[in-house]
Every structure is written in structure tokens, then in C-alpha cells.
PDB file of C-alpha atoms and ligand atoms in Angstrom:
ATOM      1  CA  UNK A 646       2.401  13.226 -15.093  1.00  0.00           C
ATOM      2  CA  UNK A 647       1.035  11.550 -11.753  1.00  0.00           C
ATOM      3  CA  UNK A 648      -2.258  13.190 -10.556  1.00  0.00           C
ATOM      4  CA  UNK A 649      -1.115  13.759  -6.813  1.00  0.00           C
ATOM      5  CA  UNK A 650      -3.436  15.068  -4.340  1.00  0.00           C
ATOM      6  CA  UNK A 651      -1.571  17.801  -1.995  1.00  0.00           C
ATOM      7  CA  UNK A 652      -3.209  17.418   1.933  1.00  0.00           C
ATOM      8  CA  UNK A 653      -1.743  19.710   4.568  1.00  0.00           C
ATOM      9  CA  UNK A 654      -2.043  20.694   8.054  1.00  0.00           C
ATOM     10  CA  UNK A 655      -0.399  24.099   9.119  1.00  0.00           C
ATOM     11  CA  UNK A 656      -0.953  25.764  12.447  1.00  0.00           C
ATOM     12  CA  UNK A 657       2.390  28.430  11.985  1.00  0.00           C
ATOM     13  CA  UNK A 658       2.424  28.459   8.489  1.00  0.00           C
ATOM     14  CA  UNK A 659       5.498  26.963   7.483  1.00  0.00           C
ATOM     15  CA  UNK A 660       3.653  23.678   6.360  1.00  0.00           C
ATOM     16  CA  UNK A 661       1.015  26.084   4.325  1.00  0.00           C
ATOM     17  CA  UNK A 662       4.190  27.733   2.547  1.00  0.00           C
ATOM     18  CA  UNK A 663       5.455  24.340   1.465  1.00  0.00           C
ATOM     19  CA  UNK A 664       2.113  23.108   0.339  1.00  0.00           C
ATOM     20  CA  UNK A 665       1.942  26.626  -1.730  1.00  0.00           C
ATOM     21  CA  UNK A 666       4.816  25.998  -3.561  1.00  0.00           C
ATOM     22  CA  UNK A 667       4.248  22.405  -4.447  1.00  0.00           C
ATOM     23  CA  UNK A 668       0.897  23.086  -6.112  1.00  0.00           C
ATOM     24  CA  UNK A 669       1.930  26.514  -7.429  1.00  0.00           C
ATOM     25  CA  UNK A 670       4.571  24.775  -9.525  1.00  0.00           C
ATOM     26  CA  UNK A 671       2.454  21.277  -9.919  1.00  0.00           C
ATOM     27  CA  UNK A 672      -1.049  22.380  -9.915  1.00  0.00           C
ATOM     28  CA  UNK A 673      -2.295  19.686  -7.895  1.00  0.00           C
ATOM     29  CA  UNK A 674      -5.204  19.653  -5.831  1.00  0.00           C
ATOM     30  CA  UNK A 675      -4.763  20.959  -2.629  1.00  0.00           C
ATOM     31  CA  UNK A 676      -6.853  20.271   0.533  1.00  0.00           C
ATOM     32  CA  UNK A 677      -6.246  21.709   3.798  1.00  0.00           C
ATOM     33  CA  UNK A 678      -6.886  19.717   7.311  1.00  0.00           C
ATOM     34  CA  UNK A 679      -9.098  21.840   9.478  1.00  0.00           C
ATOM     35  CA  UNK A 680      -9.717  21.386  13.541  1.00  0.00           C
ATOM     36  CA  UNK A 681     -13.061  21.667  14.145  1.00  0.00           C
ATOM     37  CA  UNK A 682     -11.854  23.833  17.190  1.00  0.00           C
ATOM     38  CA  UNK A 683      -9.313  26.139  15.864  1.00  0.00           C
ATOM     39  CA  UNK A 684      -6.228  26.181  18.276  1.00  0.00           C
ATOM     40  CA  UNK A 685      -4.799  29.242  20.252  1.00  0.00           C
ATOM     41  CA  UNK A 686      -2.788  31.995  18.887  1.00  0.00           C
ATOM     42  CA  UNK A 687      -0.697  31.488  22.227  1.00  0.00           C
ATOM     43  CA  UNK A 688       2.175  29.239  20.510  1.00  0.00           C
ATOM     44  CA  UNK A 689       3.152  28.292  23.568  1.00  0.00           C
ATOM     45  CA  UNK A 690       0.676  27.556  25.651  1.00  0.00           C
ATOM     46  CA  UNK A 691      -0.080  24.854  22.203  1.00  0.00           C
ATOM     47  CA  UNK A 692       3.379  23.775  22.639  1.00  0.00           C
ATOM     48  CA  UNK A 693       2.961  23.002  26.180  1.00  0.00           C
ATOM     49  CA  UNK A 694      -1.045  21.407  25.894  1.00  0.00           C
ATOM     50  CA  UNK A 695       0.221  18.866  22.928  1.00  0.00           C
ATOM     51  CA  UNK A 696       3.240  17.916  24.905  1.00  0.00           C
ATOM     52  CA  UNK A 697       0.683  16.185  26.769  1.00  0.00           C
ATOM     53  CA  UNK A 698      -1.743  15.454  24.340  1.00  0.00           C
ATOM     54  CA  UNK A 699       0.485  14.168  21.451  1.00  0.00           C
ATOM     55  CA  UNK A 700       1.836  11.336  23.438  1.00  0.00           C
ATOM     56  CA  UNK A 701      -1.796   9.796  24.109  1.00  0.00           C
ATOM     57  CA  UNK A 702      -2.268   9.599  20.478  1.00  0.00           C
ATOM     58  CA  UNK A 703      -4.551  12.687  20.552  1.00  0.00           C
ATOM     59  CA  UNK A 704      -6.896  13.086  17.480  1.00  0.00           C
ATOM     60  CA  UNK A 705      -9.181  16.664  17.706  1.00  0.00           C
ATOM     61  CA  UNK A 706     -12.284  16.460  15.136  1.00  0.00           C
ATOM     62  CA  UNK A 707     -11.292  17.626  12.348  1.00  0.00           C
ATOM     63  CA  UNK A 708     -13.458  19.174   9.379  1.00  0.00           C
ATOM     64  CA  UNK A 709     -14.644  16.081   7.010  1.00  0.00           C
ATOM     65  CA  UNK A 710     -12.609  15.515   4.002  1.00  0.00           C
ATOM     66  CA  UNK A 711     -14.809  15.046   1.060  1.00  0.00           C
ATOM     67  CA  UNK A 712     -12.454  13.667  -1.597  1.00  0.00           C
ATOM     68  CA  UNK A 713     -11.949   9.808  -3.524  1.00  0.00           C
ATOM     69  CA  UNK A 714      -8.189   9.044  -3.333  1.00  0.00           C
ATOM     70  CA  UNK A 715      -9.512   6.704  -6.164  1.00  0.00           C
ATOM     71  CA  UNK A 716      -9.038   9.866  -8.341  1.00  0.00           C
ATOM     72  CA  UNK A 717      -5.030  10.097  -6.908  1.00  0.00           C
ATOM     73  CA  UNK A 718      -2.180   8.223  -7.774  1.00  0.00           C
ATOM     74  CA  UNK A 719      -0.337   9.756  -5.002  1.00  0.00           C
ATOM     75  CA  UNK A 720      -0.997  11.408  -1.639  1.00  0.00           C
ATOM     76  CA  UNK A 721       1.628  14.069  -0.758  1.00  0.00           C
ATOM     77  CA  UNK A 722       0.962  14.757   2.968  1.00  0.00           C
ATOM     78  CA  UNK A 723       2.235  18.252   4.370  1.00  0.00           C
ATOM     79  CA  UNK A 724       2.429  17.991   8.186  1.00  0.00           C
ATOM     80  CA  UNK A 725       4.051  19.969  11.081  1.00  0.00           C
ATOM     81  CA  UNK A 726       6.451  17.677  13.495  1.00  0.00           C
ATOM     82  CA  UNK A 727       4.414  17.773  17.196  1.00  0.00           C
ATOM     83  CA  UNK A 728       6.382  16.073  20.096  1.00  0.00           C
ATOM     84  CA  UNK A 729       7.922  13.999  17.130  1.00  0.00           C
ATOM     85  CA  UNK A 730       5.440  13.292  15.435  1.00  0.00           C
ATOM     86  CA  UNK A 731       1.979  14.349  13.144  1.00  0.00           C
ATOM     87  CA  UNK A 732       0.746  17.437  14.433  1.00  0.00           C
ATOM     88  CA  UNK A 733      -2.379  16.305  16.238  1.00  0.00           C
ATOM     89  CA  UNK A 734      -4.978  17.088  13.586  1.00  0.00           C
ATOM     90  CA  UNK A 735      -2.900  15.287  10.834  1.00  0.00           C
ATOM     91  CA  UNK A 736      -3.270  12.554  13.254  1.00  0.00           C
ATOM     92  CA  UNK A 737      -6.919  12.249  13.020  1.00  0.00           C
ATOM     93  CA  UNK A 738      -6.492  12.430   9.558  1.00  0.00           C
ATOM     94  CA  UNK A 739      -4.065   9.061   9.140  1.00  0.00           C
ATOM     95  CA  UNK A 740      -6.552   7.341  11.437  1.00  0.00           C
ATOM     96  CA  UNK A 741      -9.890   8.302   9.590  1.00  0.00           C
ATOM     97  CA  UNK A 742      -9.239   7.715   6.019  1.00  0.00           C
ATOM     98  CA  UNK A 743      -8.218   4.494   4.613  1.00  0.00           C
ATOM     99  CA  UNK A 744      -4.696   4.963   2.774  1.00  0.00           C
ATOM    100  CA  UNK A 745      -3.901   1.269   3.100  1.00  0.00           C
ATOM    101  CA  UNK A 746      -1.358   0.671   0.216  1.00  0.00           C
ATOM    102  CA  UNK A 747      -1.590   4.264  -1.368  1.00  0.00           C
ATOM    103  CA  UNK A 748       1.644   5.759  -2.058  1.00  0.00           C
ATOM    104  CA  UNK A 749       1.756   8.626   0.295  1.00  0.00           C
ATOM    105  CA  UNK A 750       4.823  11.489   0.231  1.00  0.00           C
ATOM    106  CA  UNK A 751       5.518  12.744   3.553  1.00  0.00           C
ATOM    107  CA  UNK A 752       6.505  16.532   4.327  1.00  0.00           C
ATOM    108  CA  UNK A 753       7.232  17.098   7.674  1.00  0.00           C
ATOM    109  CA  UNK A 754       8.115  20.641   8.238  1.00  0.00           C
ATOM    110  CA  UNK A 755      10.094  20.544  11.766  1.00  0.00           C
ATOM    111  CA  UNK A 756      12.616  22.351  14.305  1.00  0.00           C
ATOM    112  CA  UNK A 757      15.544  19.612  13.711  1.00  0.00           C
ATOM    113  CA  UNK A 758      13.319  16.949  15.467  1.00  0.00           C
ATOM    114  CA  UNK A 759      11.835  14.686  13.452  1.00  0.00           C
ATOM    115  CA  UNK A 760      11.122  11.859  15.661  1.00  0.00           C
ATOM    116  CA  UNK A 761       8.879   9.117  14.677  1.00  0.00           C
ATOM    117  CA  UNK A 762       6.605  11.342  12.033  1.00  0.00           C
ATOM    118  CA  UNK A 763       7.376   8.923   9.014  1.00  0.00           C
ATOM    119  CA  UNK A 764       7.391   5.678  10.773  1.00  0.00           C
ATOM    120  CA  UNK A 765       4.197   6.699  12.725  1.00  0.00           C
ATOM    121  CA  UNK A 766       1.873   7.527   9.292  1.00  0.00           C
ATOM    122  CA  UNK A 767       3.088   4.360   7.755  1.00  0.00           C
ATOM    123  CA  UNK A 768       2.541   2.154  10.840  1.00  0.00           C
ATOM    124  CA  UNK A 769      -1.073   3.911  11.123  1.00  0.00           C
ATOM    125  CA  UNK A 770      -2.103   3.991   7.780  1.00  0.00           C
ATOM    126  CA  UNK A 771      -0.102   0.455   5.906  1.00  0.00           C
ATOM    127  CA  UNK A 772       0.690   3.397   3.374  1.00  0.00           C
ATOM    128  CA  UNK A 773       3.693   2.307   1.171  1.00  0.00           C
ATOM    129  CA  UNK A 774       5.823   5.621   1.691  1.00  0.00           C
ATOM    130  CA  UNK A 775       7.687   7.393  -1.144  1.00  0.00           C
ATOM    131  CA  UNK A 776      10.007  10.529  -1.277  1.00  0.00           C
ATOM    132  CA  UNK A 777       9.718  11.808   2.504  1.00  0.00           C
ATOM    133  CA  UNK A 778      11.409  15.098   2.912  1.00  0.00           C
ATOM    134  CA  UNK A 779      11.840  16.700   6.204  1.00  0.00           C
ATOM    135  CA  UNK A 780      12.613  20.148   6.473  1.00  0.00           C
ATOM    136  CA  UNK A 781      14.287  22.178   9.052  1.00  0.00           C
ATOM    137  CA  UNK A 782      12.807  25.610  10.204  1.00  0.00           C
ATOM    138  CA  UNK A 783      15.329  27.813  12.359  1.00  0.00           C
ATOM    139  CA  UNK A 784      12.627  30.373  13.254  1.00  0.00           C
ATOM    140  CA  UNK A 785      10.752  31.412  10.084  1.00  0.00           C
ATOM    141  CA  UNK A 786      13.615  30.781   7.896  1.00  0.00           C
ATOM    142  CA  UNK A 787      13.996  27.482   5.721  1.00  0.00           C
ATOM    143  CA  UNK A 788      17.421  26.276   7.182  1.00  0.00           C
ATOM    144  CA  UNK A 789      18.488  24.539   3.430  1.00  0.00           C
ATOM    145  CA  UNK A 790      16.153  25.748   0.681  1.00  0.00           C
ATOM    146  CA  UNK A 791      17.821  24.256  -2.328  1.00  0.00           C
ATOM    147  CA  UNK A 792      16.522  20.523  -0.739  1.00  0.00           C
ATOM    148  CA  UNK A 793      13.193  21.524  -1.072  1.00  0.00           C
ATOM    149  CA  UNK A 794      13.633  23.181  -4.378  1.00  0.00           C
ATOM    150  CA  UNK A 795      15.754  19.748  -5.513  1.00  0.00           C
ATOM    151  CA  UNK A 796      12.972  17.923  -3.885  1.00  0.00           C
ATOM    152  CA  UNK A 797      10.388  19.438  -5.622  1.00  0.00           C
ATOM    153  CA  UNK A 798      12.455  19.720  -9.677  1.00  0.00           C
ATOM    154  CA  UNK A 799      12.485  15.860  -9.073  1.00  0.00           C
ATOM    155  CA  UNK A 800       9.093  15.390  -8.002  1.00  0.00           C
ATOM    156  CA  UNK A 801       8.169  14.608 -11.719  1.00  0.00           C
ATOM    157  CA  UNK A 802      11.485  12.439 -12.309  1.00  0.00           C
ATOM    158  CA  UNK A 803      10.483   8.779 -13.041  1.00  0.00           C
ATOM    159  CA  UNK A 804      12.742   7.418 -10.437  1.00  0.00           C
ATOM    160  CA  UNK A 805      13.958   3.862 -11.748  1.00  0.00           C
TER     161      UNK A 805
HETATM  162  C1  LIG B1071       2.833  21.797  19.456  1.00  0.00           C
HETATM  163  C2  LIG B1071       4.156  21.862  18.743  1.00  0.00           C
HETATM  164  C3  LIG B1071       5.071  20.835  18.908  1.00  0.00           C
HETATM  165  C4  LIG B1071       6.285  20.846  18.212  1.00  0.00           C
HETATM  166  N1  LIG B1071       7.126  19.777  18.342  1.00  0.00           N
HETATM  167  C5  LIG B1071       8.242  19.733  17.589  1.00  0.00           C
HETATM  168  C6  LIG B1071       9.097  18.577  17.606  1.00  0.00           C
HETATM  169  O1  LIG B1071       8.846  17.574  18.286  1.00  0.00           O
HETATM  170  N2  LIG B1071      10.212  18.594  16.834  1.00  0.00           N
HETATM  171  C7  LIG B1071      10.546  19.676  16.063  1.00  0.00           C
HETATM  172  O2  LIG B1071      11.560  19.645  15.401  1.00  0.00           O
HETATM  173  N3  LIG B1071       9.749  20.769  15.992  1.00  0.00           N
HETATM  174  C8  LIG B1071       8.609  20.818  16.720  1.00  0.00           C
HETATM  175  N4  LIG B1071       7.775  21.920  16.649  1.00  0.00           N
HETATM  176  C9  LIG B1071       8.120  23.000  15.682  1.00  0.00           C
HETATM  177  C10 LIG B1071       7.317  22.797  14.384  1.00  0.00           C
HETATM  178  O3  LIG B1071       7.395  21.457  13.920  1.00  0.00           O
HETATM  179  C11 LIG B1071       7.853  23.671  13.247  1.00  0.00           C
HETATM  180  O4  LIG B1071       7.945  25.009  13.631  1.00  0.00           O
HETATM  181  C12 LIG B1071       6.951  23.521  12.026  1.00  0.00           C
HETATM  182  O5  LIG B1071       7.633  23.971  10.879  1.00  0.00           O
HETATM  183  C13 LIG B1071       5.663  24.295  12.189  1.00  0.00           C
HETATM  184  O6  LIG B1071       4.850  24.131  11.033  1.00  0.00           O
HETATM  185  P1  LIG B1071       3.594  25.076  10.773  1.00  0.00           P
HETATM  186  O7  LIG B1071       4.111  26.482  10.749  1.00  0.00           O
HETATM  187  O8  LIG B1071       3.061  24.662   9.441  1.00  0.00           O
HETATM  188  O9  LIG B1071       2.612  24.859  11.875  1.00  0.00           O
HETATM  189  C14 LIG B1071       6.594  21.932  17.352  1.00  0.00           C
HETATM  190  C15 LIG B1071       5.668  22.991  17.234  1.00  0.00           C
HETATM  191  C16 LIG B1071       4.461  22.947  17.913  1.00  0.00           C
HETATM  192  C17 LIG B1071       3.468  24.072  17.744  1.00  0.00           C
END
């Protein structure tokens, strides 16, 4: 078995759900990105500041990660889409830690917009990227849960 460190961002709690599951049925470590500022409840009025913010490559301090990615042979990084890409404190994330050549597994929970989330962590970090899965919320409701649930049976699959 790969020892795969889970990191996530959530600000809704889709991306939280996702990251659940994944070590619930894993048992990886799990670390969660925290803002040092926490954001509004107001979902809009976040929606409408990082429309602004996300496009000037915005990156709010975030809590520090204490954690050797020596330990990891994978990174499995849970991130909301924002303006089509990382949300903003996933952001800070890709451009404070050094993930240059670690295998990293992209979640991007999303609306139907992915955008540039994928390119934009592997062009940030030189991460060599393996498995991405987006997945599309309609509201609170997973829009196709049998691809996460195939995602996640064959996260354990040697792939040749
Ligand atoms: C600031 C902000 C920007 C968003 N931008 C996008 C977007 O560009 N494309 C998209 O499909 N969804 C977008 N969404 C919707 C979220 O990506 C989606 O609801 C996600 O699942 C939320 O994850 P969370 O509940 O873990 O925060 C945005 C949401 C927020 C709050």
C-alpha cells in the first residue's frame, strides 16, 4: 500500500466530505489547510471578493503545515475550484511547500468549472500529477457519485 498524505482545503464543505471519505476508507493522514483569517459566512460576498482576488494570484496566510512529505509517497490534494482555479488558501499552500517532483493527486471539488486548477498546481509546484478527479457539485448534491466511489476502489490499483 502507498503511504499517501490526504491535504485539503474546504470553505463549504464539499471538499471536507471528499477528504472524509478518502481517509475513512484509506486511513491516511489527513491535514487540513487553515486561513489564518477565517473567511465570511456570507458565501457571496466570498464569491464576489475572490473574483477579484483569485486572478492576482492571491495567497492569505495560512496556518503552518508541520509535516515531512519525505514520510509520503503521494500527496492527494483536496481543493475547492475558485474563479477556475485553487481556492485561494490552497494557493498559498502550492507556493510555500516544495512538491517539486512529488506525485501529487488532485481533487478539485467544483460547480462544472474547472478551469485551470490542474494545470495551475503543476505549473506552480513542478509536481508530476497523477489520478486528478474533478467533481461536480449541483448545490450540495454530488452530481455523479459512482466516479468518486470508482475513483476511490481504484485508488489502491497498481495502474500499469
Ligand atoms: C469564491 C468561490 C469561487 C468559486 N468559483 C468556482 C469556479 O470557478 N468554478 C466552479 O465550477 N465552481 C466554483 N465555485 C463553487 C465551488 O468550487 C464548489 O461549490 C466547491 O465544491 C466548494 O467546495 P467546498 O464546499 O469544499 O468549499 C466557487 C465557490 C466559491 C466560494
Amino acid at each position: 500500500m502507498k503511504k499517501r498524505l490526504i491535504i485539503f482545503y474546504s470553505y463549504s464543505n464539499h471538499t471536507r466530505e471528499i477528504a472524509k471519505k478518502i481517509k475513512e476508507k484509506y486511513n491516511y493522514d489527513c491535514i487540513e489547510i487553515k486561513p489564518v483569517e477565517e473567511y465570511s459566512d456570507d458565501y457571496d460576498k466570498v464569491v464576489q471578493t475572490e473574483e477579484k482576488l483569485v486572478p492576482l494570484d492571491y495567497q492569505p496566510d495560512i496556518l503552518p503545515i508541520e509535516v515531512d512529505f519525505n514520510n509520503y509517497d503521494e500527496i492527494i490534494l483536496c481543493t475547492p475550484v475558485w474563479w477556475y482555479s485553487v481556492a485561494s488558501p490552497v494557493n498559498t499552500f502550492i507556493h510555500s511547500y516544495d512538491l517539486k517532483g512529488r506525485v501529487v493527486i488532485p481533487v478539485a471539488t467544483n460547480g462544472g468549472y474547472l478551469g485551470r486548477t490542474f494545470e495551475n498546481i503543476e505549473k506552480v509546484t513542478g509536481c508530476v500529477i497523477d489520478r486528478p478527479l474533478s467533481l461536480k457539485y449541483d448545490g450540495d448534491i454530488l452530481t455523479n457519485p459512482y466516479e468518486f466511489e470508482d475513483w476511490l476502489n481504484n485508488l489502491e490499483e497498481v495502474v500499469e
